[in-house]
């Protein structure tokens, strides 16, 4: 066992947010989606290049959906193995290296090999999301309950700051140093993401413990792991507050994470924003997310986790309404989009940080935090799979993204209703 609230360990843990958040910004939302859109567009005519008969934006969404499906399959099993033998740090390292090396490989993605870009983007996302279940599960093991909201928010804030720094560096290299050869420097920025992620993660790996509970490796690892997984699933089913939270979490994750992943493509396809304006919008979202993480942590201390989450979910409904009502030919279309982006950043940063700490607070006393967080991860990825699939299907049906925002708005409304039934407990007990 380790002493909770150890400053060195907690700071090292937060540094993984600094390391891997560059994927979330540069690859998942800023430079790569814009580069992908440019690569899949014929320069002379402006028509989009299809991939295996699919609209390129639909292919992008379907590929990510496959990634999240793989995470859903692997996460609970690998998490139970990690809890059984006490080596979740090794799994965290594996997914970190898978993701960072895949980011570096995107350097070779051009219009001649769209399949390679989609594959490596899938693997990079698999590395990112696969590592998060092991990373998140450290929170209740290294931090006491009264500090969870604050530390979780600080982790996200550090991540947002680090990702903005690298994004600015990449933009300077692409638009100033690489002027006239932007394609090469854009692809080189993907290498920088991988190096940043892998390099700064070493600070985390050097300090966080591996086998916190000093578990011994059983003779039959697989059998013991599946038993662990089954026991945890049974425990989750017994306690209504965990079920209520995960139900609400599923529906707001469906909307929130999907919107975050397609924000750049939405601005490019539906609003017609230039690359410079798209990048500035994404920077605005990140800066607002820093404020949001701090604000929601502060509010949770005043009005409680549930009420703070309800406020965030309600704001997401407003965002979806704005997204649907935006008209490309309106003289104020850019201002409307910037307002929507500011709201997205505010609630994205706040809800992401508060969701992690709220779930950690609801968990029973246990040594199997990784397995419990794997279910948190599964619900999030199931939501993402469904969200991306819905977006892809609606894009194919309507040849646009705006109608999809209504489906996302409906998911937030469902989440709001379910969250109203959540009761945060000061003492955990059987129900």
mmCIF file of C-alpha atoms in Angstrom, residues 172-430:
data_model
loop_
_atom_site.group_PDB
_atom_site.id
_atom_site.type_symbol
_atom_site.label_atom_id
_atom_site.label_comp_id
_atom_site.label_asym_id
_atom_site.label_seq_id
_atom_site.Cartn_x
_atom_site.Cartn_y
_atom_site.Cartn_z
ATOM 1 C CA UNK A 172 4.249 28.021 -36.078
ATOM 2 C CA UNK A 173 6.186 25.284 -37.866
ATOM 3 C CA UNK A 174 3.397 24.669 -40.406
ATOM 4 C CA UNK A 175 2.374 28.232 -41.201
ATOM 5 C CA UNK A 176 5.633 30.161 -40.759
ATOM 6 C CA UNK A 177 8.664 27.870 -40.911
ATOM 7 C CA UNK A 178 7.076 25.521 -43.448
ATOM 8 C CA UNK A 179 5.339 28.136 -45.600
ATOM 9 C CA UNK A 180 5.112 26.749 -49.117
ATOM 10 C CA UNK A 181 5.601 23.176 -47.884
ATOM 11 C CA UNK A 182 2.773 22.933 -45.357
ATOM 12 C CA UNK A 183 1.988 19.290 -46.116
ATOM 13 C CA UNK A 184 5.409 18.061 -45.020
ATOM 14 C CA UNK A 185 5.426 20.117 -41.824
ATOM 15 C CA UNK A 186 1.880 19.039 -41.022
ATOM 16 C CA UNK A 187 2.932 15.410 -41.241
ATOM 17 C CA UNK A 188 6.027 16.204 -39.168
ATOM 18 C CA UNK A 189 3.758 17.607 -36.454
ATOM 19 C CA UNK A 190 2.295 14.115 -36.045
ATOM 20 C CA UNK A 191 5.816 12.899 -35.211
ATOM 21 C CA UNK A 192 6.133 15.637 -32.584
ATOM 22 C CA UNK A 193 2.873 14.450 -30.999
ATOM 23 C CA UNK A 194 4.236 10.921 -30.657
ATOM 24 C CA UNK A 195 7.548 12.111 -29.219
ATOM 25 C CA UNK A 196 5.809 14.458 -26.758
ATOM 26 C CA UNK A 197 3.402 11.734 -25.609
ATOM 27 C CA UNK A 198 6.061 9.049 -25.207
ATOM 28 C CA UNK A 199 8.680 11.383 -23.750
ATOM 29 C CA UNK A 200 6.682 13.140 -21.041
ATOM 30 C CA UNK A 201 4.937 9.892 -20.075
ATOM 31 C CA UNK A 202 8.279 8.741 -18.690
ATOM 32 C CA UNK A 203 7.819 11.192 -15.804
ATOM 33 C CA UNK A 204 4.605 9.387 -14.897
ATOM 34 C CA UNK A 205 6.075 5.917 -15.343
ATOM 35 C CA UNK A 206 9.044 6.775 -13.149
ATOM 36 C CA UNK A 207 6.929 7.647 -10.096
ATOM 37 C CA UNK A 208 3.574 5.864 -10.151
ATOM 38 C CA UNK A 209 3.557 2.433 -8.465
ATOM 39 C CA UNK A 210 2.823 -0.780 -10.340
ATOM 40 C CA UNK A 211 1.578 -3.309 -7.793
ATOM 41 C CA UNK A 212 -0.010 -1.053 -5.175
ATOM 42 C CA UNK A 213 -1.717 -3.855 -3.255
ATOM 43 C CA UNK A 214 1.230 -6.295 -3.501
ATOM 44 C CA UNK A 215 -0.813 -8.936 -5.295
ATOM 45 C CA UNK A 216 0.739 -12.290 -6.114
ATOM 46 C CA UNK A 217 0.397 -13.822 -9.560
ATOM 47 C CA UNK A 218 -2.137 -16.704 -9.402
ATOM 48 C CA UNK A 219 -1.487 -20.038 -11.072
ATOM 49 C CA UNK A 220 -4.319 -19.611 -13.580
ATOM 50 C CA UNK A 221 -4.256 -15.939 -14.552
ATOM 51 C CA UNK A 222 -7.010 -16.102 -17.178
ATOM 52 C CA UNK A 223 -9.457 -18.036 -14.994
ATOM 53 C CA UNK A 224 -8.792 -15.780 -12.007
ATOM 54 C CA UNK A 225 -9.162 -12.666 -14.174
ATOM 55 C CA UNK A 226 -12.536 -13.696 -15.575
ATOM 56 C CA UNK A 227 -13.698 -14.530 -12.051
ATOM 57 C CA UNK A 228 -12.586 -11.044 -10.989
ATOM 58 C CA UNK A 229 -14.462 -9.524 -13.911
ATOM 59 C CA UNK A 230 -17.634 -11.480 -13.124
ATOM 60 C CA UNK A 231 -17.521 -10.499 -9.451
ATOM 61 C CA UNK A 232 -17.103 -6.816 -10.308
ATOM 62 C CA UNK A 233 -19.982 -6.954 -12.802
ATOM 63 C CA UNK A 234 -22.187 -8.504 -10.115
ATOM 64 C CA UNK A 235 -21.186 -5.777 -7.663
ATOM 65 C CA UNK A 236 -22.022 -3.044 -10.163
ATOM 66 C CA UNK A 237 -25.433 -4.596 -10.718
ATOM 67 C CA UNK A 238 -26.186 -4.580 -6.990
ATOM 68 C CA UNK A 239 -25.804 -0.858 -6.356
ATOM 69 C CA UNK A 240 -28.361 1.475 -7.866
ATOM 70 C CA UNK A 241 -26.360 4.710 -7.619
ATOM 71 C CA UNK A 242 -23.556 3.281 -9.737
ATOM 72 C CA UNK A 243 -26.121 2.112 -12.298
ATOM 73 C CA UNK A 244 -27.831 5.501 -12.361
ATOM 74 C CA UNK A 245 -24.566 7.369 -12.820
ATOM 75 C CA UNK A 246 -23.339 5.045 -15.575
ATOM 76 C CA UNK A 247 -26.695 5.326 -17.351
ATOM 77 C CA UNK A 248 -26.547 9.109 -17.370
ATOM 78 C CA UNK A 249 -22.826 9.019 -18.182
ATOM 79 C CA UNK A 250 -23.548 6.833 -21.214
ATOM 80 C CA UNK A 251 -26.012 9.269 -22.750
ATOM 81 C CA UNK A 252 -24.039 12.465 -22.157
ATOM 82 C CA UNK A 253 -20.835 10.765 -23.324
ATOM 83 C CA UNK A 254 -22.647 9.761 -26.523
ATOM 84 C CA UNK A 255 -23.205 13.416 -27.304
ATOM 85 C CA UNK A 256 -20.162 15.050 -25.735
ATOM 86 C CA UNK A 257 -17.376 12.823 -27.024
ATOM 87 C CA UNK A 258 -18.899 12.521 -30.494
ATOM 88 C CA UNK A 259 -19.246 16.295 -30.851
ATOM 89 C CA UNK A 260 -15.677 16.769 -29.630
ATOM 90 C CA UNK A 261 -14.315 14.316 -32.201
ATOM 91 C CA UNK A 262 -16.186 15.810 -35.166
ATOM 92 C CA UNK A 263 -16.001 19.512 -34.180
ATOM 93 C CA UNK A 264 -13.306 20.389 -36.736
ATOM 94 C CA UNK A 265 -15.038 18.463 -39.526
ATOM 95 C CA UNK A 266 -18.326 20.218 -38.632
ATOM 96 C CA UNK A 267 -16.723 23.645 -38.876
ATOM 97 C CA UNK A 268 -15.065 22.715 -42.146
ATOM 98 C CA UNK A 269 -18.034 21.010 -43.826
ATOM 99 C CA UNK A 270 -21.070 22.842 -42.420
ATOM 100 C CA UNK A 271 -19.754 26.341 -41.685
ATOM 101 C CA UNK A 272 -17.069 26.586 -44.353
ATOM 102 C CA UNK A 273 -14.453 27.985 -41.992
ATOM 103 C CA UNK A 274 -10.919 28.374 -43.258
ATOM 104 C CA UNK A 275 -8.129 26.344 -41.675
ATOM 105 C CA UNK A 276 -6.857 29.357 -39.706
ATOM 106 C CA UNK A 277 -10.284 30.020 -38.220
ATOM 107 C CA UNK A 278 -10.782 26.345 -37.402
ATOM 108 C CA UNK A 279 -7.499 26.251 -35.513
ATOM 109 C CA UNK A 280 -8.362 29.425 -33.606
ATOM 110 C CA UNK A 281 -11.729 27.902 -32.713
ATOM 111 C CA UNK A 282 -10.071 24.765 -31.357
ATOM 112 C CA UNK A 283 -7.631 26.883 -29.327
ATOM 113 C CA UNK A 284 -10.631 28.762 -27.929
ATOM 114 C CA UNK A 285 -12.222 25.460 -26.931
ATOM 115 C CA UNK A 286 -9.048 24.340 -25.140
ATOM 116 C CA UNK A 287 -8.643 27.599 -23.236
ATOM 117 C CA UNK A 288 -12.308 27.526 -22.231
ATOM 118 C CA UNK A 289 -11.836 23.896 -21.118
ATOM 119 C CA UNK A 290 -9.149 24.986 -18.647
ATOM 120 C CA UNK A 291 -11.612 27.459 -17.144
ATOM 121 C CA UNK A 292 -14.380 24.848 -17.236
ATOM 122 C CA UNK A 293 -12.349 22.240 -15.342
ATOM 123 C CA UNK A 294 -11.590 24.760 -12.581
ATOM 124 C CA UNK A 295 -15.142 26.163 -12.502
ATOM 125 C CA UNK A 296 -16.873 22.775 -12.256
ATOM 126 C CA UNK A 297 -14.466 21.669 -9.521
ATOM 127 C CA UNK A 298 -15.310 24.857 -7.605
ATOM 128 C CA UNK A 299 -19.061 24.463 -8.159
ATOM 129 C CA UNK A 300 -19.038 20.816 -7.076
ATOM 130 C CA UNK A 301 -17.679 21.924 -3.708
ATOM 131 C CA UNK A 302 -20.546 24.401 -3.356
ATOM 132 C CA UNK A 303 -23.605 22.661 -4.832
ATOM 133 C CA UNK A 304 -22.458 19.041 -5.158
ATOM 134 C CA UNK A 305 -21.351 16.828 -8.028
ATOM 135 C CA UNK A 306 -24.825 15.915 -9.278
ATOM 136 C CA UNK A 307 -26.143 19.474 -9.530
ATOM 137 C CA UNK A 308 -22.970 20.643 -11.233
ATOM 138 C CA UNK A 309 -23.229 17.840 -13.789
ATOM 139 C CA UNK A 310 -26.884 18.740 -14.417
ATOM 140 C CA UNK A 311 -25.865 22.307 -15.243
ATOM 141 C CA UNK A 312 -23.242 21.015 -17.668
ATOM 142 C CA UNK A 313 -25.670 18.639 -19.397
ATOM 143 C CA UNK A 314 -28.231 21.434 -19.806
ATOM 144 C CA UNK A 315 -25.616 23.636 -21.487
ATOM 145 C CA UNK A 316 -24.849 20.762 -23.885
ATOM 146 C CA UNK A 317 -28.516 20.726 -24.932
ATOM 147 C CA UNK A 318 -28.219 24.424 -25.781
ATOM 148 C CA UNK A 319 -25.072 23.704 -27.809
ATOM 149 C CA UNK A 320 -26.921 21.094 -29.886
ATOM 150 C CA UNK A 321 -29.790 23.485 -30.568
ATOM 151 C CA UNK A 322 -27.352 26.170 -31.738
ATOM 152 C CA UNK A 323 -25.559 23.633 -33.934
ATOM 153 C CA UNK A 324 -28.783 22.653 -35.664
ATOM 154 C CA UNK A 325 -30.041 26.214 -36.161
ATOM 155 C CA UNK A 326 -26.790 27.598 -37.592
ATOM 156 C CA UNK A 327 -27.210 28.607 -41.230
ATOM 157 C CA UNK A 328 -24.134 28.698 -43.458
ATOM 158 C CA UNK A 329 -25.345 31.740 -45.403
ATOM 159 C CA UNK A 330 -26.169 33.791 -42.297
ATOM 160 C CA UNK A 331 -24.043 36.961 -41.879
ATOM 161 C CA UNK A 332 -23.491 36.011 -38.218
ATOM 162 C CA UNK A 333 -22.685 32.336 -38.836
ATOM 163 C CA UNK A 334 -19.095 32.634 -37.623
ATOM 164 C CA UNK A 335 -20.130 34.437 -34.432
ATOM 165 C CA UNK A 336 -22.738 31.752 -33.745
ATOM 166 C CA UNK A 337 -20.119 29.054 -34.243
ATOM 167 C CA UNK A 338 -17.656 30.792 -31.906
ATOM 168 C CA UNK A 339 -20.323 31.088 -29.199
ATOM 169 C CA UNK A 340 -21.097 27.405 -29.600
ATOM 170 C CA UNK A 341 -17.375 26.568 -29.454
ATOM 171 C CA UNK A 342 -16.915 28.597 -26.252
ATOM 172 C CA UNK A 343 -19.789 26.721 -24.607
ATOM 173 C CA UNK A 344 -18.370 23.388 -25.809
ATOM 174 C CA UNK A 345 -14.996 24.153 -24.247
ATOM 175 C CA UNK A 346 -16.509 25.282 -20.958
ATOM 176 C CA UNK A 347 -18.670 22.209 -20.380
ATOM 177 C CA UNK A 348 -16.287 19.716 -21.988
ATOM 178 C CA UNK A 349 -13.472 20.551 -19.576
ATOM 179 C CA UNK A 350 -15.783 20.656 -16.588
ATOM 180 C CA UNK A 351 -17.770 17.486 -17.224
ATOM 181 C CA UNK A 352 -14.768 15.351 -18.220
ATOM 182 C CA UNK A 353 -12.927 16.113 -14.985
ATOM 183 C CA UNK A 354 -15.996 15.880 -12.750
ATOM 184 C CA UNK A 355 -17.207 12.611 -14.309
ATOM 185 C CA UNK A 356 -13.971 10.851 -13.397
ATOM 186 C CA UNK A 357 -13.996 12.010 -9.783
ATOM 187 C CA UNK A 358 -17.749 11.444 -9.338
ATOM 188 C CA UNK A 359 -17.451 7.826 -10.437
ATOM 189 C CA UNK A 360 -14.432 7.338 -8.159
ATOM 190 C CA UNK A 361 -16.449 8.676 -5.215
ATOM 191 C CA UNK A 362 -19.297 6.250 -5.897
ATOM 192 C CA UNK A 363 -17.064 3.163 -5.925
ATOM 193 C CA UNK A 364 -17.128 0.725 -2.989
ATOM 194 C CA UNK A 365 -14.022 0.027 -0.894
ATOM 195 C CA UNK A 366 -12.014 -2.249 -3.194
ATOM 196 C CA UNK A 367 -8.568 -3.197 -4.471
ATOM 197 C CA UNK A 368 -9.921 -3.681 -7.991
ATOM 198 C CA UNK A 369 -10.209 -0.097 -9.205
ATOM 199 C CA UNK A 370 -8.934 -0.927 -12.690
ATOM 200 C CA UNK A 371 -11.738 -3.423 -13.295
ATOM 201 C CA UNK A 372 -14.328 -0.967 -12.004
ATOM 202 C CA UNK A 373 -12.952 1.781 -14.229
ATOM 203 C CA UNK A 374 -13.016 -0.603 -17.185
ATOM 204 C CA UNK A 375 -16.819 -0.554 -16.944
ATOM 205 C CA UNK A 376 -16.706 3.252 -16.851
ATOM 206 C CA UNK A 377 -14.547 3.008 -19.966
ATOM 207 C CA UNK A 378 -16.869 0.505 -21.648
ATOM 208 C CA UNK A 379 -19.923 2.720 -21.135
ATOM 209 C CA UNK A 380 -18.028 5.676 -22.582
ATOM 210 C CA UNK A 381 -16.836 3.721 -25.624
ATOM 211 C CA UNK A 382 -20.241 2.135 -26.225
ATOM 212 C CA UNK A 383 -21.619 5.657 -26.277
ATOM 213 C CA UNK A 384 -18.901 6.762 -28.682
ATOM 214 C CA UNK A 385 -19.502 3.796 -30.979
ATOM 215 C CA UNK A 386 -23.207 4.536 -31.112
ATOM 216 C CA UNK A 387 -22.632 8.270 -31.492
ATOM 217 C CA UNK A 388 -20.135 7.915 -34.330
ATOM 218 C CA UNK A 389 -22.273 5.273 -36.013
ATOM 219 C CA UNK A 390 -25.335 7.535 -35.840
ATOM 220 C CA UNK A 391 -23.319 10.440 -37.192
ATOM 221 C CA UNK A 392 -21.965 8.312 -40.027
ATOM 222 C CA UNK A 393 -25.399 6.957 -40.963
ATOM 223 C CA UNK A 394 -27.046 10.384 -40.869
ATOM 224 C CA UNK A 395 -24.213 11.891 -42.949
ATOM 225 C CA UNK A 396 -24.773 9.186 -45.558
ATOM 226 C CA UNK A 397 -28.533 9.845 -45.523
ATOM 227 C CA UNK A 398 -28.453 13.653 -45.511
ATOM 228 C CA UNK A 399 -24.967 14.423 -46.910
ATOM 229 C CA UNK A 400 -24.405 16.727 -43.944
ATOM 230 C CA UNK A 401 -23.851 16.858 -40.188
ATOM 231 C CA UNK A 402 -26.463 19.322 -38.907
ATOM 232 C CA UNK A 403 -29.314 16.832 -38.530
ATOM 233 C CA UNK A 404 -27.025 14.662 -36.381
ATOM 234 C CA UNK A 405 -26.916 17.362 -33.721
ATOM 235 C CA UNK A 406 -30.595 16.707 -32.981
ATOM 236 C CA UNK A 407 -29.784 13.084 -32.115
ATOM 237 C CA UNK A 408 -27.002 14.300 -29.825
ATOM 238 C CA UNK A 409 -29.392 16.770 -28.183
ATOM 239 C CA UNK A 410 -31.851 13.956 -27.490
ATOM 240 C CA UNK A 411 -29.109 11.940 -25.787
ATOM 241 C CA UNK A 412 -28.298 14.875 -23.492
ATOM 242 C CA UNK A 413 -31.980 15.221 -22.573
ATOM 243 C CA UNK A 414 -32.116 11.530 -21.651
ATOM 244 C CA UNK A 415 -28.937 11.918 -19.594
ATOM 245 C CA UNK A 416 -30.391 14.898 -17.725
ATOM 246 C CA UNK A 417 -33.498 12.949 -16.707
ATOM 247 C CA UNK A 418 -31.468 9.974 -15.433
ATOM 248 C CA UNK A 419 -28.986 12.195 -13.557
ATOM 249 C CA UNK A 420 -31.867 13.728 -11.574
ATOM 250 C CA UNK A 421 -32.230 10.392 -9.743
ATOM 251 C CA UNK A 422 -28.578 10.209 -8.629
ATOM 252 C CA UNK A 423 -27.841 10.469 -4.919
ATOM 253 C CA UNK A 424 -24.256 11.167 -3.947
ATOM 254 C CA UNK A 425 -23.338 9.272 -0.771
ATOM 255 C CA UNK A 426 -20.998 10.214 2.002
ATOM 256 C CA UNK A 427 -20.861 6.617 3.203
ATOM 257 C CA UNK A 428 -20.845 3.704 0.820
ATOM 258 C CA UNK A 429 -23.094 0.784 1.737
ATOM 259 C CA UNK A 430 -25.017 -2.107 0.209
#
